[in-house]
Amino acid sequence: MEPVIHQVWWRVTQRLRRTSLLPRRSHSGCAEHISVPASTRSRHIRPTPLVSRIYQPSHLRDVGQDSRVQGEMTCKSQRLMQQAGLIHSSNPGCYYYLPATVRSMEKLVRVIDQEMQGIGGQKLDMPSLCSADLWKVSERWELMGKELFRLKDRHGIDYCLGPTHEEAVTTLVAHQTTLSYRQLPLLLYQITRKFRDEPKPKFGLLRGREFYMKDMYSFDVSEEEAYKTYESVCQAYTRLFTRLGLRCVQVQADTGNIGGKLSHEFQLPADIGEDQLLVCGNCSFSANVETMSSDRTDCPQCKTGTLVESKGIEVGHTFYLGKKYSRAFKAVFTNAQNNPSIAEMGCYGLGVTRILAAAIEVMSTEEGIRWPGLLAPYQVCVLPPKKGSKMDKAAALAEDLVHTLEKALPQLRGEVVLDDRTQMTIGKRLKDASILGYPYVIVVGQGALEETPRFEVTCQEIGEKMFLSKDGLIDLLRKVETV
Amino acid sequence: MEPVIHQVWWRVTQRLRRTSLLPRRSHSGCAEHISVPASTRSRHIRPTPLVSRIYQPSHLRDVGQDSRVQGEMTCKSQRLMQQAGLIHSSNPGCYYYLPATVRSMEKLVRVIDQEMQGIGGQKLDMPSLCSADLWKVSERWELMGKELFRLKDRHGIDYCLGPTHEEAVTTLVAHQTTLSYRQLPLLLYQITRKFRDEPKPKFGLLRGREFYMKDMYSFDVSEEEAYKTYESVCQAYTRLFTRLGLRCVQVQADTGNIGGKLSHEFQLPADIGEDQLLVCGNCSFSANVETMSSDRTDCPQCKTGTLVESKGIEVGHTFYLGKKYSRAFKAVFTNAQNNPSIAEMGCYGLGVTRILAAAIEVMSTEEGIRWPGLLAPYQVCVLPPKKGSKMDKAAALAEDLVHTLEKALPQLRGEVVLDDRTQMTIGKRLKDASILGYPYVIVVGQGALEETPRFEVTCQEIGEKMFLSKDGLIDLLRKVETV
């Protein structure tokens, strides 16, 4: 930029600052590379979320195009999530994620990040638009058939919307001319929107056409090292599900169109699960029926146990790929002998939106959502008394309580909502709170006005009700883990 | 699930736990809805990032399909970002965001979240697949021409990949049959990947075909209230750019195919900017030339100033839409008189990936990247001496220093990297650190071995070098703001 223009810009900015167009600021404005003083951080502490203002519309009509959606099979998690204003159907297999769902998803992403980075995973982000050329190299352009969403750009060039990114990531790694064995294992992952043109989308977020997936890809120097990496990812998955309080089973699985030599699924037992599993009552063996001859009832591992059929929701999948993709795309590293060598690969998926819905599916009651504690959109809901009731004076105490909790328990900042819909009875609001599944619901009523104020707390997970002092509440909530 | 199967699952899980398939755990395993004790949190404190392990490949070849990309116009930010291993081109206008870029992007998203939620914005997430039916209602299916990526699903139904979501969000709000004036203003936003089939993608992340955008939509009870919301969003944008240290100017703009009555752009002055602006040297007036007759040189506001032409990169755009979309999609609320009333709308965009690239474009030198402080992928780089040099003993002190800094300054956890490539000279590593633009670079050399250890610190933003004790370093770095 020429100096004179630069000066003009500067003057203009200063003038704008003096007019109403740009707000006046106490700190130093647009000066070069300034950083805002730490004290202004307090500005970003959000005001208490009020239930009356949270956008969780519970009376959405299905109109127009949505008639198509109505033909889809539904299930408990989908019904509850729609009822509670967490999701809304758009096109078949495509959903709006409403604000509470986004909060929960962001928490799940943080837990996944922690576990993936804990084993050395590095997060990147690859384009959704994948060129047909790449997919032809792996032969999946044909193989995937109608499941691929395909399109042409304005120049007539073919693309697909990536349902998974083996081709893309292997190409990336192949482009590095200087990859050394010292840099391996290399674990690259992303948490992005994926696309799959399902013949029959159903069960809400459980089988959609557009969904979030965590996909990780590993590159190793040898088969032996690759198996170690594979095992380390499986362990991270198990840790993740344990932290979420989900009882997940790792089963032997088919490698499908991904290809490769070894594969496991992480299955969450559920009646509506679409996978048929065979589990041995006697030993550790468990497998997807796809991997077995269908009439087999004896366990191939212990030979004595009987295989029992069960249903599961697949929430994770791991594949040991070997050199299938690395050979095709020439993903080569320099080995310890200074020779070029083809990397051994693995790939590992987690259905992010699916984990959320599956958790709701297995944890909820028929009447209300129950969340993995870490993933609840908000941890605590405080209910002031009904307006005009004889406990009306306690209303101010409810607001005080929110501030006290957030001050005493920093991990609960932004996690405490106030149900300010005081035109409604406590009973009606308690029912809503039960549907939404806040882990802790605190009623500020008559007891709060006593000399030693006491509050009624419901732990929704276990359905237990207690009366606690303010200090007792703080002690109870101190153990709430957030992410 | 039937009880017997449930029991089998449970037994299987327990058995798996005893075998190598699932790791043994000290805490209570897969028990119902357990929460991991807070003490295990420390497990998620990531190990110190080592430069030798960070995936920022700096020697990526452009092969195959990338020959197409080579025809694109390039610019400083693109060149530097490719050189430093921050991005890699995939298809025209599509990029891999490599790990350091993802870190920076996540920080930018957090700042945007703070500012949007600070004015009451609620975050949601809408599908990328948008049905043609919706876009025909707004007439943009025709209007957008070749800029829309279009596709058909397996049933032959037409979709586009959303470049923006006025149709989708207005439909969502219209589906709520019970929207009350008490719930307005309603500000809904998302930060998601958008698609636009640019005729000429160029300048790396500045004009891509797949990119991240923050798009917010407001719904108000009246024109007057809608203007207040509009102003509040403009102020939030200005705060955001100020926090990033970016000198942004708000200019009067054309409403384009979005439609509506009033529009402003937030422009960052830069030589490679694609927008031609006219700014008055005398008053606050500034406008995109698109809004003016091209030969005009006198200022329409003060009548006395002369308009000077300048170039800018558009990083934000605001539109007051009125009832254009809310009428078409019937987004109706119940007003204070209990009558149905059509909402007044606004929409507000921020180019998320573009802000990142534009900031690098205007802040960097020709030789090295300089970041908005808040957005630097890592804040501090610590350099131990070269292996085998006479300062070799200081190597352990460098690792100590990283731990000391992270312990004394919690906001720097995960923000301090160790350049462990000790086979390289300090000089060579300093050069790399300058290209990558860590705000603070600390050399642990001869001075660290003195009786009162001293460290050489370079503040890369201002290019100043200092020698400080450990306490001095902590004092210096205490003021670093992170997000």
XYZ file of N, CA and C in Angstrom, chain A residues 86-212:
381
model
N -33.749 -29.781 20.387
C -32.315 -29.989 20.179
C -31.967 -30.131 18.710
N -32.861 -30.718 17.949
C -32.637 -30.879 16.510
C -33.934 -30.592 15.769
N -33.816 -30.299 14.486
C -34.994 -30.144 13.643
C -34.631 -30.682 12.267
N -35.531 -31.464 11.679
C -35.202 -32.074 10.391
C -35.290 -31.042 9.273
N -34.365 -31.155 8.333
C -34.324 -30.242 7.201
C -34.681 -31.046 5.954
N -33.711 -31.750 5.400
C -33.956 -32.690 4.317
C -33.778 -34.090 4.889
N -34.154 -35.130 4.111
C -33.959 -36.484 4.643
C -32.502 -36.698 5.082
N -32.335 -37.112 6.330
C -30.992 -37.383 6.836
C -30.152 -36.155 7.098
N -30.768 -34.976 7.062
C -30.042 -33.724 7.346
C -30.777 -32.975 8.452
N -30.055 -32.509 9.411
C -30.669 -31.873 10.578
C -30.049 -30.530 10.911
N -30.882 -29.629 11.391
C -30.394 -28.448 12.096
C -29.975 -28.930 13.473
N -28.784 -28.562 13.913
C -28.395 -28.789 15.303
C -28.678 -27.489 16.039
N -29.609 -27.516 16.975
C -30.005 -26.288 17.660
C -29.026 -25.996 18.801
N -29.094 -24.793 19.409
C -27.986 -24.357 20.287
C -27.555 -25.336 21.382
N -28.490 -26.002 22.052
C -28.072 -26.913 23.118
C -27.262 -28.085 22.535
N -27.649 -28.529 21.359
C -26.907 -29.610 20.702
C -25.495 -29.154 20.337
N -25.380 -27.925 19.855
C -24.045 -27.415 19.501
C -23.153 -27.361 20.746
N -23.710 -26.933 21.874
C -22.929 -26.917 23.123
C -22.446 -28.334 23.470
N -23.353 -29.288 23.365
C -23.011 -30.660 23.703
C -21.957 -31.217 22.734
N -22.152 -30.951 21.459
C -21.196 -31.377 20.419
C -19.812 -30.781 20.675
N -19.779 -29.498 21.052
C -18.483 -28.859 21.285
C -17.762 -29.519 22.464
N -18.539 -29.943 23.449
C -17.928 -30.645 24.584
C -17.395 -32.003 24.133
N -18.178 -32.702 23.349
C -17.734 -34.004 22.848
C -16.457 -33.849 22.018
N -16.424 -32.808 21.198
C -15.217 -32.560 20.384
C -14.009 -32.314 21.284
N -14.203 -31.604 22.382
C -13.075 -31.362 23.298
C -12.577 -32.667 23.933
N -13.504 -33.529 24.324
C -13.083 -34.813 24.901
C -12.323 -35.632 23.848
N -12.835 -35.657 22.643
C -12.162 -36.399 21.573
C -10.777 -35.806 21.311
N -10.705 -34.484 21.249
C -9.395 -33.831 21.056
C -8.413 -34.262 22.138
N -8.867 -34.246 23.384
C -7.971 -34.629 24.487
C -7.446 -36.049 24.293
N -8.345 -36.961 23.951
C -7.924 -38.361 23.816
C -7.039 -38.577 22.584
N -7.372 -37.920 21.488
C -6.567 -38.106 20.270
C -5.201 -37.439 20.423
N -5.175 -36.255 21.026
C -3.896 -35.568 21.208
C -3.074 -36.254 22.298
N -3.776 -36.922 23.224
C -3.081 -37.676 24.268
C -2.243 -38.821 23.713
N -2.604 -39.338 22.531
C -1.797 -40.403 21.927
C -0.986 -39.870 20.740
N -0.856 -38.535 20.677
C 0.001 -37.934 19.647
C -0.728 -37.521 18.377
N -2.041 -37.577 18.391
C -2.797 -37.164 17.203
C -2.664 -35.669 16.947
N -2.559 -35.290 15.678
C -2.502 -33.880 15.303
C -3.710 -33.582 14.423
N -4.355 -32.446 14.749
C -5.627 -32.141 14.101
C -5.415 -31.304 12.845
N -5.977 -31.725 11.755
C -5.955 -30.916 10.543
C -7.378 -30.868 9.986
N -7.544 -30.311 8.828
C -8.874 -30.112 8.268
C -8.737 -30.222 6.754
N -9.402 -31.211 6.181
C -9.278 -31.452 4.742
C -10.551 -31.041 4.021
N -10.433 -30.669 2.732
C -11.612 -30.201 2.001
C -12.698 -31.270 1.910
N -13.957 -30.823 1.891
C -15.083 -31.723 1.640
C -15.144 -32.103 0.170
N -14.799 -31.143 -0.691
C -14.804 -31.405 -2.132
C -13.580 -32.247 -2.466
N -13.805 -33.485 -2.873
C -12.699 -34.388 -3.191
C -12.734 -34.683 -4.684
N -11.614 -34.556 -5.353
C -11.610 -34.723 -6.808
C -11.805 -36.186 -7.177
N -12.564 -36.399 -8.235
C -12.826 -37.762 -8.722
C -11.519 -38.459 -9.069
N -10.546 -37.710 -9.593
C -9.260 -38.312 -9.970
C -8.665 -39.119 -8.826
N -8.667 -38.529 -7.627
C -8.103 -39.210 -6.460
C -8.866 -40.494 -6.165
N -10.189 -40.391 -6.239
C -11.022 -41.550 -5.889
C -10.957 -42.637 -6.962
N -10.534 -42.242 -8.160
C -10.356 -43.257 -9.204
C -9.060 -44.035 -8.956
N -8.066 -43.366 -8.410
C -6.807 -44.050 -8.097
C -7.069 -45.199 -7.109
N -7.904 -44.950 -6.122
C -8.185 -45.989 -5.119
C -9.301 -46.930 -5.582
N -9.850 -46.634 -6.746
C -10.961 -47.406 -7.332
C -12.266 -47.280 -6.544
N -12.285 -46.356 -5.587
C -13.532 -46.223 -4.824
C -14.569 -45.359 -5.545
N -14.138 -44.627 -6.585
C -15.101 -43.829 -7.365
C -16.206 -44.727 -7.899
N -15.821 -45.934 -8.378
C -16.806 -46.911 -8.848
C -17.428 -47.662 -7.674
N -16.544 -48.100 -6.795
C -16.931 -49.015 -5.716
C -18.030 -48.448 -4.811
N -17.989 -47.154 -4.558
C -18.912 -46.563 -3.587
C -20.317 -46.391 -4.156
N -20.427 -46.454 -5.476
C -21.751 -46.398 -6.103
C -22.566 -45.195 -5.679
N -23.809 -45.446 -5.350
C -24.735 -44.348 -5.065
C -24.533 -43.725 -3.692
N -23.669 -44.292 -2.881
C -23.468 -43.699 -1.546
C -22.679 -42.397 -1.609
N -21.941 -42.220 -2.701
C -21.187 -40.971 -2.861
C -22.108 -39.882 -3.402
N -22.084 -38.714 -2.762
C -22.690 -37.538 -3.362
C -21.697 -37.013 -4.403
N -22.138 -36.923 -5.660
C -21.227 -36.494 -6.721
C -21.694 -35.180 -7.316
N -20.762 -34.371 -7.767
C -21.134 -33.122 -8.423
C -20.044 -32.699 -9.388
N -20.407 -31.788 -10.280
C -19.438 -31.204 -11.214
C -19.298 -29.736 -10.895
N -18.094 -29.213 -11.046
C -17.944 -27.773 -10.841
C -18.248 -27.027 -12.153
N -18.094 -25.726 -12.159
C -18.471 -24.926 -13.334
C -17.646 -25.266 -14.569
N -16.504 -25.948 -14.347
C -15.684 -26.347 -15.491
C -15.971 -27.787 -15.912
N -16.972 -28.408 -15.291
C -17.338 -29.783 -15.656
C -16.453 -30.835 -15.017
N -15.661 -30.435 -14.036
C -14.769 -31.394 -13.376
C -15.527 -32.113 -12.256
N -15.299 -33.423 -12.152
C -16.038 -34.255 -11.197
C -15.449 -34.218 -9.792
N -16.342 -34.112 -8.826
C -15.974 -34.164 -7.416
C -16.950 -35.067 -6.674
N -16.526 -35.526 -5.518
C -17.492 -36.093 -4.589
C -17.363 -35.344 -3.267
N -18.393 -35.460 -2.435
C -18.335 -34.897 -1.082
C -17.788 -36.006 -0.192
N -16.650 -35.752 0.427
C -15.938 -36.797 1.144
C -16.741 -37.445 2.259
N -16.981 -38.765 2.177
C -17.549 -39.486 3.314
C -16.432 -39.947 4.247
N -15.200 -39.939 3.771
C -14.024 -40.382 4.499
C -12.828 -39.916 3.658
N -11.627 -39.868 4.216
C -10.558 -39.140 3.525
C -9.241 -39.900 3.378
N -9.304 -41.213 3.191
C -8.057 -41.960 2.975
C -7.281 -41.403 1.770
N -7.990 -41.172 0.665
C -7.326 -40.693 -0.549
C -6.664 -39.336 -0.299
N -7.419 -38.443 0.330
C -6.926 -37.075 0.522
C -5.718 -37.045 1.450
N -5.786 -37.753 2.560
C -4.695 -37.660 3.527
C -3.449 -38.375 3.013
N -3.648 -39.477 2.294
C -2.483 -40.204 1.786
C -1.772 -39.368 0.713
N -2.556 -38.664 -0.092
C -1.975 -37.750 -1.075
C -1.167 -36.657 -0.383
N -1.727 -36.104 0.674
C -1.021 -35.050 1.412
C 0.332 -35.563 1.892
N 0.323 -36.701 2.539
C 1.566 -37.242 3.087
C 2.536 -37.592 1.947
N 1.983 -38.073 0.838
C 2.838 -38.415 -0.306
C 3.521 -37.178 -0.889
N 2.887 -36.020 -0.741
C 3.467 -34.798 -1.299
C 4.689 -34.311 -0.529
N 4.887 -34.832 0.695
C 6.050 -34.391 1.460
C 7.267 -35.201 1.004
N 8.172 -34.540 0.382
C 9.323 -35.247 -0.199
C 10.361 -35.611 0.850
N 10.235 -35.048 2.028
C 11.304 -35.192 3.021
C 10.862 -35.953 4.263
N 9.814 -36.752 4.162
C 9.311 -37.435 5.357
C 10.335 -38.476 5.841
N 10.723 -38.338 7.095
C 11.735 -39.235 7.650
C 11.093 -40.219 8.630
N 11.719 -41.376 8.794
C 11.224 -42.363 9.759
C 11.156 -41.761 11.165
N 11.986 -40.741 11.416
C 11.982 -40.102 12.739
C 10.657 -39.401 13.029
N 9.929 -39.037 11.966
C 8.657 -38.319 12.166
C 7.478 -39.280 12.342
N 7.737 -40.576 12.220
C 6.658 -41.568 12.357
C 6.679 -42.169 13.768
N 5.600 -42.648 14.334
C 4.273 -42.621 13.712
C 3.720 -41.204 13.563
N 3.009 -41.014 12.473
C 2.320 -39.753 12.235
C 0.832 -40.049 12.336
N 0.160 -39.357 13.235
C -1.285 -39.553 13.413
C -1.994 -38.257 13.102
N -2.731 -38.231 12.009
C -3.441 -37.024 11.588
C -4.938 -37.286 11.684
N -5.654 -36.321 12.270
C -7.109 -36.516 12.354
C -7.841 -35.221 12.111
N -9.113 -35.351 11.821
C -9.985 -34.182 11.662
C -11.351 -34.512 12.243
N -12.057 -33.464 12.638
C -13.446 -33.639 13.090
C -14.277 -32.725 12.207
N -14.859 -33.291 11.166
C -15.539 -32.466 10.171
C -16.828 -33.136 9.734
N -17.572 -32.359 8.971
C -18.831 -32.820 8.425
C -18.557 -33.818 7.297
N -19.246 -34.916 7.303
C -19.084 -35.898 6.244
C -20.432 -36.114 5.561
N -20.354 -36.692 4.353
C -21.551 -36.852 3.531
C -21.654 -38.281 3.021
N -22.841 -38.834 3.087
C -23.058 -40.186 2.582
C -24.520 -40.268 2.147
N -24.743 -40.614 0.890
C -26.120 -40.649 0.392
C -26.767 -41.971 0.774
N -27.135 -42.084 2.033
C -27.766 -43.283 2.574
C -29.038 -43.610 1.807
N -29.253 -44.897 1.475
C -30.525 -45.225 0.813
C -31.712 -44.940 1.731
N -31.538 -45.241 3.021
C -32.647 -45.008 3.954
C -32.173 -44.325 5.214
N -32.072 -43.001 5.181
C -31.695 -42.316 6.416
C -32.760 -42.594 7.467
N -32.352 -42.769 8.701
C -33.357 -43.008 9.747
C -32.785 -42.748 11.130
N -33.640 -42.789 12.122
C -33.247 -42.662 13.519
C -32.512 -41.349 13.801
N -32.946 -40.266 13.155
C -32.374 -38.957 13.465
C -30.889 -38.896 13.195
N -30.116 -38.517 14.213
C -28.674 -38.363 14.012
C -27.957 -39.712 13.934
N -28.668 -40.812 14.137
C -27.984 -42.110 14.135
C -27.607 -42.570 12.727
N -28.428 -42.278 11.758
C -28.071 -42.623 10.377
C -28.502 -41.504 9.459
N -27.645 -40.500 9.333
C -27.958 -39.336 8.524
C -27.183 -39.345 7.222
N -27.471 -38.354 6.392
C -26.727 -38.226 5.141
C -25.618 -37.187 5.282
N -25.750 -36.342 6.284
C -24.745 -35.326 6.567
C -24.517 -35.414 8.064
N -23.277 -35.597 8.488
C -23.026 -35.872 9.897
C -21.595 -35.482 10.230
N -21.266 -35.426 11.524
C -19.889 -35.134 11.918
C -19.171 -36.430 12.257
